[in-house]
CSV table of C-alpha atoms and ligand atoms in Angstrom, one decimal:
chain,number,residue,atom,x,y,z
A,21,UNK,CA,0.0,0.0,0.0
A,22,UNK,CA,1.3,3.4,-0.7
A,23,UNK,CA,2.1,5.0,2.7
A,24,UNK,CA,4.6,8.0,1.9
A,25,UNK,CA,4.5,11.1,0.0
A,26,UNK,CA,7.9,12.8,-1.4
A,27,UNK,CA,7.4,16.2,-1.9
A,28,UNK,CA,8.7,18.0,-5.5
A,29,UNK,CA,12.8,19.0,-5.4
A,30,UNK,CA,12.8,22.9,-4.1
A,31,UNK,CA,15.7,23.9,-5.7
A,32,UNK,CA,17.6,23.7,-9.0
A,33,UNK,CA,19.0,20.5,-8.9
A,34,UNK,CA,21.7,18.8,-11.8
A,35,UNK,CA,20.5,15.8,-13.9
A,36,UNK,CA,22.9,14.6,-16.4
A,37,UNK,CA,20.8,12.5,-19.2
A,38,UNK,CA,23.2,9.5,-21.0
A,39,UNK,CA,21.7,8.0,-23.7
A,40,UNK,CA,22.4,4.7,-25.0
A,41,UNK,CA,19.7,4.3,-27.1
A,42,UNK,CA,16.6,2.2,-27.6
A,43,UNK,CA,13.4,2.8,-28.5
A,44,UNK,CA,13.0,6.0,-26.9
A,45,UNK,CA,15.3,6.9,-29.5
A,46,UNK,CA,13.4,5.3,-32.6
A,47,UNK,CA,12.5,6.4,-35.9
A,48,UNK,CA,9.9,5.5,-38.5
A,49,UNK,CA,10.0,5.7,-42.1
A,50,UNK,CA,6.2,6.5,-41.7
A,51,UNK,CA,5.4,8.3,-39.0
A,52,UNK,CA,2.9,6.7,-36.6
A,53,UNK,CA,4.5,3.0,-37.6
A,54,UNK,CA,4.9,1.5,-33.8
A,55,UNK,CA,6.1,-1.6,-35.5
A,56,UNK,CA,8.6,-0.6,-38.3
A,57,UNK,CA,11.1,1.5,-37.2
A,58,UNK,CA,14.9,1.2,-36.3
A,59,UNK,CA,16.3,1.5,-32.2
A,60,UNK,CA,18.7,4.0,-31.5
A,61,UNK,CA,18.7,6.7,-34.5
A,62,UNK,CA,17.9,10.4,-32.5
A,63,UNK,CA,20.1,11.7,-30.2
A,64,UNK,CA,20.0,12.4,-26.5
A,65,UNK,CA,19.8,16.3,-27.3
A,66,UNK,CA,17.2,15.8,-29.9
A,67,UNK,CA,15.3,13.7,-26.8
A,68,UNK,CA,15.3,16.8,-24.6
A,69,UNK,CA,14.8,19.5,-27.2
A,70,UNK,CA,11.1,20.5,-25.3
A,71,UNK,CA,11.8,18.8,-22.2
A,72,UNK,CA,11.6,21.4,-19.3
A,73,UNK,CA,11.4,20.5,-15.3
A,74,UNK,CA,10.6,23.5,-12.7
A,75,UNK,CA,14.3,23.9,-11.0
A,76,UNK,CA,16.0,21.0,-13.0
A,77,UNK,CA,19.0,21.9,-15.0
A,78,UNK,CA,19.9,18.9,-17.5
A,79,UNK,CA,23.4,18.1,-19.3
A,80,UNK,CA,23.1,15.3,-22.3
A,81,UNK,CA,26.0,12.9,-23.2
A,82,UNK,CA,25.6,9.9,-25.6
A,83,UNK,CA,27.2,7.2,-24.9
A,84,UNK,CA,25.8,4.6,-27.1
A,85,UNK,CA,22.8,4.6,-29.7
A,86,UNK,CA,22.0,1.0,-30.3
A,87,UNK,CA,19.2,-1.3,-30.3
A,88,UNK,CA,19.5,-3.1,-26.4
A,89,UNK,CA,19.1,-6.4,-27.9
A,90,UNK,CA,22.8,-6.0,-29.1
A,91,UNK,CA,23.7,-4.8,-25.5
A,92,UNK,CA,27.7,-5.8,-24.6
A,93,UNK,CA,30.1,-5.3,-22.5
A,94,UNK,CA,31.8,-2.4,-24.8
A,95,UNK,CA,28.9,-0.5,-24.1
A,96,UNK,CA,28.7,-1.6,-20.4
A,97,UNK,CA,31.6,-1.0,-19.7
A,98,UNK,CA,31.6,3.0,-21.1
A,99,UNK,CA,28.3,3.2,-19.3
A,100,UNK,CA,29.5,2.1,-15.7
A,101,UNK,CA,32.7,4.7,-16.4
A,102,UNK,CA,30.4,7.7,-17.4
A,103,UNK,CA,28.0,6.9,-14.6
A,104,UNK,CA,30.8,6.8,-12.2
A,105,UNK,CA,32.3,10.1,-13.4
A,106,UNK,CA,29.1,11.9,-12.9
A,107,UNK,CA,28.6,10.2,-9.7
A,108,UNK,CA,31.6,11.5,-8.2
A,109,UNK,CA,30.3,15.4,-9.6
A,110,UNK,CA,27.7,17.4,-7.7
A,111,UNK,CA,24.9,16.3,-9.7
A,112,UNK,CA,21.5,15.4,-7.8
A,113,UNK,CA,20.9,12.6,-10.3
A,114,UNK,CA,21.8,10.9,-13.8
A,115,UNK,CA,19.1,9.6,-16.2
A,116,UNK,CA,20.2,6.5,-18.4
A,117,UNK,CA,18.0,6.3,-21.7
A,118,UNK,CA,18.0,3.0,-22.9
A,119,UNK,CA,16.1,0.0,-24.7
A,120,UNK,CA,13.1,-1.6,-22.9
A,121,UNK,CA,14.9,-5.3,-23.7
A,122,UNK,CA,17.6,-5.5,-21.8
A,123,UNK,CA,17.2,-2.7,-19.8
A,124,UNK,CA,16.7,-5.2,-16.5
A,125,UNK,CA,20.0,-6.2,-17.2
A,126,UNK,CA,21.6,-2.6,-17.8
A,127,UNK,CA,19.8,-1.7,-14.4
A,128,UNK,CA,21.3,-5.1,-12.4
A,129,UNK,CA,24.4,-4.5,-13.5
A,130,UNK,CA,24.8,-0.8,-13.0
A,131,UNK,CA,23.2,-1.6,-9.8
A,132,UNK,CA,25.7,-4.5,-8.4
A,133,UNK,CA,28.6,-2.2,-9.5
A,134,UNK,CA,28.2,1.3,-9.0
A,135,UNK,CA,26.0,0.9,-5.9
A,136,UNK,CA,24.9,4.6,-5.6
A,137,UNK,CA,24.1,7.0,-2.8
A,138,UNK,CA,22.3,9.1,-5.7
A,139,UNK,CA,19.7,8.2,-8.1
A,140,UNK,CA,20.6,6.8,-11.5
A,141,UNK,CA,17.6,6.0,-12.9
A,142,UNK,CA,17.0,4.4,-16.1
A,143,UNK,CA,14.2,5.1,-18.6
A,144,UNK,CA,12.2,4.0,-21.8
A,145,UNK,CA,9.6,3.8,-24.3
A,146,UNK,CA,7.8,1.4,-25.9
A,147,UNK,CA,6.9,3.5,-28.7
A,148,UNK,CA,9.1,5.2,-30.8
A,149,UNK,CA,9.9,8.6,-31.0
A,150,UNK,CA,8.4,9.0,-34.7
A,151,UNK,CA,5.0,7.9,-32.8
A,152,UNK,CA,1.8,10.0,-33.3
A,153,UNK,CA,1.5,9.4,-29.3
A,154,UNK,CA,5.4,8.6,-28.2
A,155,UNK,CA,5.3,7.5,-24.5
A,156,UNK,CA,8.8,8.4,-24.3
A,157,UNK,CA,8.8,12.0,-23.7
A,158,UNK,CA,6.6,12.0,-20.4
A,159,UNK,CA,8.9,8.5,-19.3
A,160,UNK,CA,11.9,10.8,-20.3
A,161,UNK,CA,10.0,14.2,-17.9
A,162,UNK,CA,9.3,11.4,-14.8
A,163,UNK,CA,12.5,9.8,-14.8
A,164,UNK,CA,14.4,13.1,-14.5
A,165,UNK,CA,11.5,14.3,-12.0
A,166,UNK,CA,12.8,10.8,-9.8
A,167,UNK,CA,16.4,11.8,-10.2
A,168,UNK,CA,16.1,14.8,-8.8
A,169,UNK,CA,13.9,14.3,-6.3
A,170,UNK,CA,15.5,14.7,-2.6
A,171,UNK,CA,16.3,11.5,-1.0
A,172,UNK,CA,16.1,9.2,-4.1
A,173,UNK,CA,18.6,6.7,-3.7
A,174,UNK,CA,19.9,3.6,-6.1
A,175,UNK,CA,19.3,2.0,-9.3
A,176,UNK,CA,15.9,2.7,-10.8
A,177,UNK,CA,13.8,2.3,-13.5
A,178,UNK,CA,11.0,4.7,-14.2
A,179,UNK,CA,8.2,3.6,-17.2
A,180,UNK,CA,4.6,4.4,-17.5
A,181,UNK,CA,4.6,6.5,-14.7
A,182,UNK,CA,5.5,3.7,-12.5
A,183,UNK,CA,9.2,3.6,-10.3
A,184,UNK,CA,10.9,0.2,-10.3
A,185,UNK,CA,14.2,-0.9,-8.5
A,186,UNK,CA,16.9,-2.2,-10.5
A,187,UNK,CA,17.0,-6.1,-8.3
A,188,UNK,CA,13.7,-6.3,-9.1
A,189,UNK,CA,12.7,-5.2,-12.0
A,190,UNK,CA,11.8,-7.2,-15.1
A,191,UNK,CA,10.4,-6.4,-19.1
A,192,UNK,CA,7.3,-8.8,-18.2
A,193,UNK,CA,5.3,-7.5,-22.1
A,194,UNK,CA,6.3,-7.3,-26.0
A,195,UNK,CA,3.8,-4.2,-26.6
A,196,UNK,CA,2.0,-2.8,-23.6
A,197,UNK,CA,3.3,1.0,-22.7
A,198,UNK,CA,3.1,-0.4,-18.9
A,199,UNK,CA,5.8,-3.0,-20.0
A,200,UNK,CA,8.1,-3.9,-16.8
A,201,UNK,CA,7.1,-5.2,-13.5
A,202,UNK,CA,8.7,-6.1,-10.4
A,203,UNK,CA,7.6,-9.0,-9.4
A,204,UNK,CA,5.4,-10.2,-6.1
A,205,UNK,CA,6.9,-7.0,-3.7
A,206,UNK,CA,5.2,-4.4,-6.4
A,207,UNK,CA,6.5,-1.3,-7.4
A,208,UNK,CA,8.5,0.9,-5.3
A,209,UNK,CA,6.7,3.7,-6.0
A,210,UNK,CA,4.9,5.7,-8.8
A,211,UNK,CA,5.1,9.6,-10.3
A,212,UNK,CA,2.3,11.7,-11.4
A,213,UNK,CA,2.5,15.0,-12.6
A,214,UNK,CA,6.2,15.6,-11.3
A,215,UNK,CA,5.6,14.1,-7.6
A,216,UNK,CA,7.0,10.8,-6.4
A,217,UNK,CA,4.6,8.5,-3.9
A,218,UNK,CA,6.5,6.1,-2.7
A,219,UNK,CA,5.1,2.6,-1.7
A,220,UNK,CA,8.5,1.2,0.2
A,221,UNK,CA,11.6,2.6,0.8
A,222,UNK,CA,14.3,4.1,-2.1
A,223,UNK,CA,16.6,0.4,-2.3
A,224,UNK,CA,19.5,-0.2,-0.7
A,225,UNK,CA,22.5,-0.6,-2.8
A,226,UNK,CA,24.7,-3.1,-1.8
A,227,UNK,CA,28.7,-2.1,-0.7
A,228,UNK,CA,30.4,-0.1,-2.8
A,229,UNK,CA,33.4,-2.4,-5.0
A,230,UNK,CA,35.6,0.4,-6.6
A,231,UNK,CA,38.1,-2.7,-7.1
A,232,UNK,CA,35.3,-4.2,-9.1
A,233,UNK,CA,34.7,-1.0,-11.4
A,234,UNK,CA,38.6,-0.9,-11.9
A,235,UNK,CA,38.3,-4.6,-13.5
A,236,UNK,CA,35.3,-3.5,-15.4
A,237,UNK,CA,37.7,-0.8,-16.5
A,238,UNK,CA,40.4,-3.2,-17.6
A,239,UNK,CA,39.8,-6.3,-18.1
A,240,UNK,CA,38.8,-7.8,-21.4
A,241,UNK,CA,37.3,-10.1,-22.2
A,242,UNK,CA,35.1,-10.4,-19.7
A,243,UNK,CA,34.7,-13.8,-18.2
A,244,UNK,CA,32.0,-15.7,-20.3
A,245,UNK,CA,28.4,-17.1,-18.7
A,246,UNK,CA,26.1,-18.7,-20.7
A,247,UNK,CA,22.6,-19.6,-19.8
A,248,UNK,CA,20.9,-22.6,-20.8
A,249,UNK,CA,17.3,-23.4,-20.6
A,250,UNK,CA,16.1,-26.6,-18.7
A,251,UNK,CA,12.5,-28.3,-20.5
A,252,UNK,CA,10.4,-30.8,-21.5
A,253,UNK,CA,12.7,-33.0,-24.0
A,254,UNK,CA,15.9,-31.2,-22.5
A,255,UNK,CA,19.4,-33.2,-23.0
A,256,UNK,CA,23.2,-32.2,-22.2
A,257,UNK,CA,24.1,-31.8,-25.8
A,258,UNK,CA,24.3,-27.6,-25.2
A,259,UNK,CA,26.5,-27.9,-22.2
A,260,UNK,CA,28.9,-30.5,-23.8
A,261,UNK,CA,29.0,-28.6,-26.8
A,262,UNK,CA,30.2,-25.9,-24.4
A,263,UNK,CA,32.7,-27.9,-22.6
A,264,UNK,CA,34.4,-29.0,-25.8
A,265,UNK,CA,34.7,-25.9,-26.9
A,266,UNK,CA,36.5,-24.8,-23.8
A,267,UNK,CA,38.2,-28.1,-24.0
A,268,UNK,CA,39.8,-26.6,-27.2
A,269,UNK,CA,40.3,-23.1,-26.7
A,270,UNK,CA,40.2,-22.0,-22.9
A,271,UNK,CA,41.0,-18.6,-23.6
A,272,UNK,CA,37.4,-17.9,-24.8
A,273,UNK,CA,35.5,-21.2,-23.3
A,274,UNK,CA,32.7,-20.7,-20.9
A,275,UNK,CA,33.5,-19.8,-17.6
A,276,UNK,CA,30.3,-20.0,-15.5
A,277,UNK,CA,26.4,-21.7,-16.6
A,278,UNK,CA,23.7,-20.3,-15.2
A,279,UNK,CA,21.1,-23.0,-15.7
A,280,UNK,CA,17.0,-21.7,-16.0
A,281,UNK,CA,15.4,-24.5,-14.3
A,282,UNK,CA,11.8,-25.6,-14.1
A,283,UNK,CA,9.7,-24.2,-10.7
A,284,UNK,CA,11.8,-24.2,-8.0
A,285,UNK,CA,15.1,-24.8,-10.3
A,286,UNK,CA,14.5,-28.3,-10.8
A,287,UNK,CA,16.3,-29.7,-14.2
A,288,UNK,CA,16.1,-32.1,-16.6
A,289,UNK,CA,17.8,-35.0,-15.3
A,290,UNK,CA,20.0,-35.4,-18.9
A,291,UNK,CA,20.5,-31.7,-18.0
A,292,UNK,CA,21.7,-32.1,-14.6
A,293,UNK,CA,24.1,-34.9,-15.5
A,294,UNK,CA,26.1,-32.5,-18.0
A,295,UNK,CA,26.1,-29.9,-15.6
A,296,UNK,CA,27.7,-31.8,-13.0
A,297,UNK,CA,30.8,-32.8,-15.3
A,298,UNK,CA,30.6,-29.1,-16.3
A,299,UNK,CA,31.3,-28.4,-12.8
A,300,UNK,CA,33.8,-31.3,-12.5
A,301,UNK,CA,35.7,-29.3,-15.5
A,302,UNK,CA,35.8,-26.0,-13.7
A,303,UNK,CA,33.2,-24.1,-14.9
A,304,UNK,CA,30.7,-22.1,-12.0
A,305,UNK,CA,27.7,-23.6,-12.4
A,306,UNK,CA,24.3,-22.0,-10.6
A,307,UNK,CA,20.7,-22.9,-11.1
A,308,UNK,CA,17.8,-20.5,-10.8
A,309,UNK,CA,13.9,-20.9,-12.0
A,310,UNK,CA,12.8,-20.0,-15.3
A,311,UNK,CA,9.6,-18.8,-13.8
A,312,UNK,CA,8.9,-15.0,-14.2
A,313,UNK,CA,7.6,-14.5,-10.3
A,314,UNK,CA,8.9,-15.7,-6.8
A,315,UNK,CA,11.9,-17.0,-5.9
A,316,UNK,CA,13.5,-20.5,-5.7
A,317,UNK,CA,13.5,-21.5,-2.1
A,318,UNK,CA,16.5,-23.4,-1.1
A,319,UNK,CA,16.6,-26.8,-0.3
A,320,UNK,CA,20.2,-27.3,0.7
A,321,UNK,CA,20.1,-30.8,-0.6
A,322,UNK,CA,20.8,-30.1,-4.0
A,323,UNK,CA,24.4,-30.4,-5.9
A,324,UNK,CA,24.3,-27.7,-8.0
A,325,UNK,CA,24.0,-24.3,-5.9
A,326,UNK,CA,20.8,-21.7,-6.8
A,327,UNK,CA,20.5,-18.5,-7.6
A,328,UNK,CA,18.0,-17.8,-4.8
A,329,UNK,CA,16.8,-14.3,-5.8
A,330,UNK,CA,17.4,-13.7,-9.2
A,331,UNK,CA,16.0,-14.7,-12.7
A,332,UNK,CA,18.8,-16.3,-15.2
A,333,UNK,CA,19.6,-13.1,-16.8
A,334,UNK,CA,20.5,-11.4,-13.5
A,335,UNK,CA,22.5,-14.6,-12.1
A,336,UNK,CA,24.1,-14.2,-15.3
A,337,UNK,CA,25.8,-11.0,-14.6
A,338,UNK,CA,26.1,-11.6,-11.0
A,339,UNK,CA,28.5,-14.8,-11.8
A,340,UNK,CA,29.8,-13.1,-14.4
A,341,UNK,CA,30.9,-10.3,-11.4
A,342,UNK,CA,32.2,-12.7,-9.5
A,343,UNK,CA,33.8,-14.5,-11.4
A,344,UNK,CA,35.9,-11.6,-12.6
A,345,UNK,CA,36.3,-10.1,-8.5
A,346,UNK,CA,37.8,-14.0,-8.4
A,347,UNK,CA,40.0,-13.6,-11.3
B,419,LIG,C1,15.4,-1.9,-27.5
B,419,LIG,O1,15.4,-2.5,-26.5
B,419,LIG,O2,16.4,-1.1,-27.8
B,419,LIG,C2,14.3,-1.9,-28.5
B,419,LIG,C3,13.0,-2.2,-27.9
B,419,LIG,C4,12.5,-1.1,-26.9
B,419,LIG,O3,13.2,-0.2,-26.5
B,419,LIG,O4,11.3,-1.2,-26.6
């Protein structure tokens, strides 16, 4: 239930706006085509021209201007960097704009290694810009409204008027403009007309692991985790095709497996079998539940560790973290 009113920033307040790209940055051949048009073609400034917020001052940099589905550590990488930078400036708040496909991802990982006191909150659109009714410029208006509103704290993602934390938050729709959820704990919070209502608390961001941005910083490539889907008619074939590959050139082998199992992470038994000579060959093997809500509930008796909180694309960048903090 929502309990707690935030009242609008007083002040001027500094929001710098990244943009990386995504649908929020789209453009039609036709205009009004919601369906036909290319990711990541207008810029960050173009974004803003007509944006205004009472007492916000905004800076724009572009960092990327892809389509998320091609997402990669390149990009990641400049991201974390540039957020870092600003974080270390006296800015209230940074805004990331970004696809709606993998921006759960962008959000988890900005989240586990930046860890910040400040907001950085990431935005969207599920139309593109060329729309005859874009949803990104109001998206792009709340999201800076979040960033600089007093006491907003951690990763975020603000779409359809609705305020999301980065652990939970999950693309959950292909079309609907209210695309993302967070799970069974709900929303954090929601922003109407410029003023936040919050139904928990801002998130807390775990430690702080400058050692781990420097790694992002330098190392290359980054360790690789692949995720493989356990299901009806599921066999071992993808995980020894894997391990033979690493078998023949460990320099770009798999490093870690993040396995999507049934309910509460269960696998397919011809599954399970390959992953446990995966393991035996030194690859970081976890298990999580392909299911889109709760969480897989530990049984201790199992051989392969879980996941516990996090769906297969998350526990894919969190082994992929600490894998390289091990490294
Ligand atoms: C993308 O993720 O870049 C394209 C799809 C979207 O933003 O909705």
């Amino acid at each position: 239930m929502i309990d707690k009113c935030i009242a609008s920033p007083p002040g001027p307040a500094k929001v710098v706006v990244l943009g990386t790209g995504g649908t929020i940055a789209g453009r039609a051949a036709v205009q009004g085509d919601n369906l036909g048009y290319r990711a990541g073609e207008v810029g960050v400034d173009e974004l803003l021209a007509g944006i205004e917020v009472p007492g916000v001052a905004l800076q724009a940099e572009q960092v990327a201007n892809i389509d998320s589905k091609d997402m990669d550590a390149g990009v990641w990488r400049a991201l974390a960097l540039r957020c870092a930078h600003w974080l270390a400036q006296d800015v209230a708040g940074i805004v990331v704009t970004h696809g709606t496909d993998t921006l759960e991802e962008t959000a988890f990982f900005l989240h586990s290694v930046l860890a910040p006191r400040r907001p950085l909150v990431l935005t969207c659109a599920m139309r593109p810009a060329t729309s005859l009714a874009p949803d990104g410029p109001q998206n792009l208006r709340d999201a800076i409204g979040v960033a600089a509103t007093p006491g907003a704290a951690g990763v975020l993602a603000v779409c359809a008027g609705t305020i999301h934390g980065a652990q939970a938050v999950q693309k959950v729709h292909p079309y609907r403009l209210d695309a993302f959820s967070s799970g069974d704990l709900g929303p954090l919070g929601v922003i109407e007309e410029g003023r936040v209502t919050l139904a928990q608390g801002w998130p807390a961001s775990p430690p702080a692991a400058p050692a781990l941005l420097q790694r992002i910083a330098e190392q290359a490539p980054w360790p690789r985790v692949e995720i493989v889907l356990s299901h009806a008619g599921a066999g071992g074939r993808l995980v020894d095709a894997l391990l033979r590959e690493r078998a023949q050139d460990p320099a770009v082998g798999v490093q870690g497996l993040v396995l999507a199992g049934t309910g509460n992470a269960t696998l397919h038994r011809d599954l399970e079998s390959a992953a446990q000579r995966a393991q035996a060959a030194g690859v970081t093997v976890v298990r999580t539940t392909r299911c889109p809500f709760g969480r897989v509930l530990a049984s201790g008796a199992e051989a392969l560790p879980e996941a516990v909180d996090l769906p297969p694309v998350k526990a894919r960048i969190a082994l992929m973290l600490s894998l390289m903090q091990a490294g």
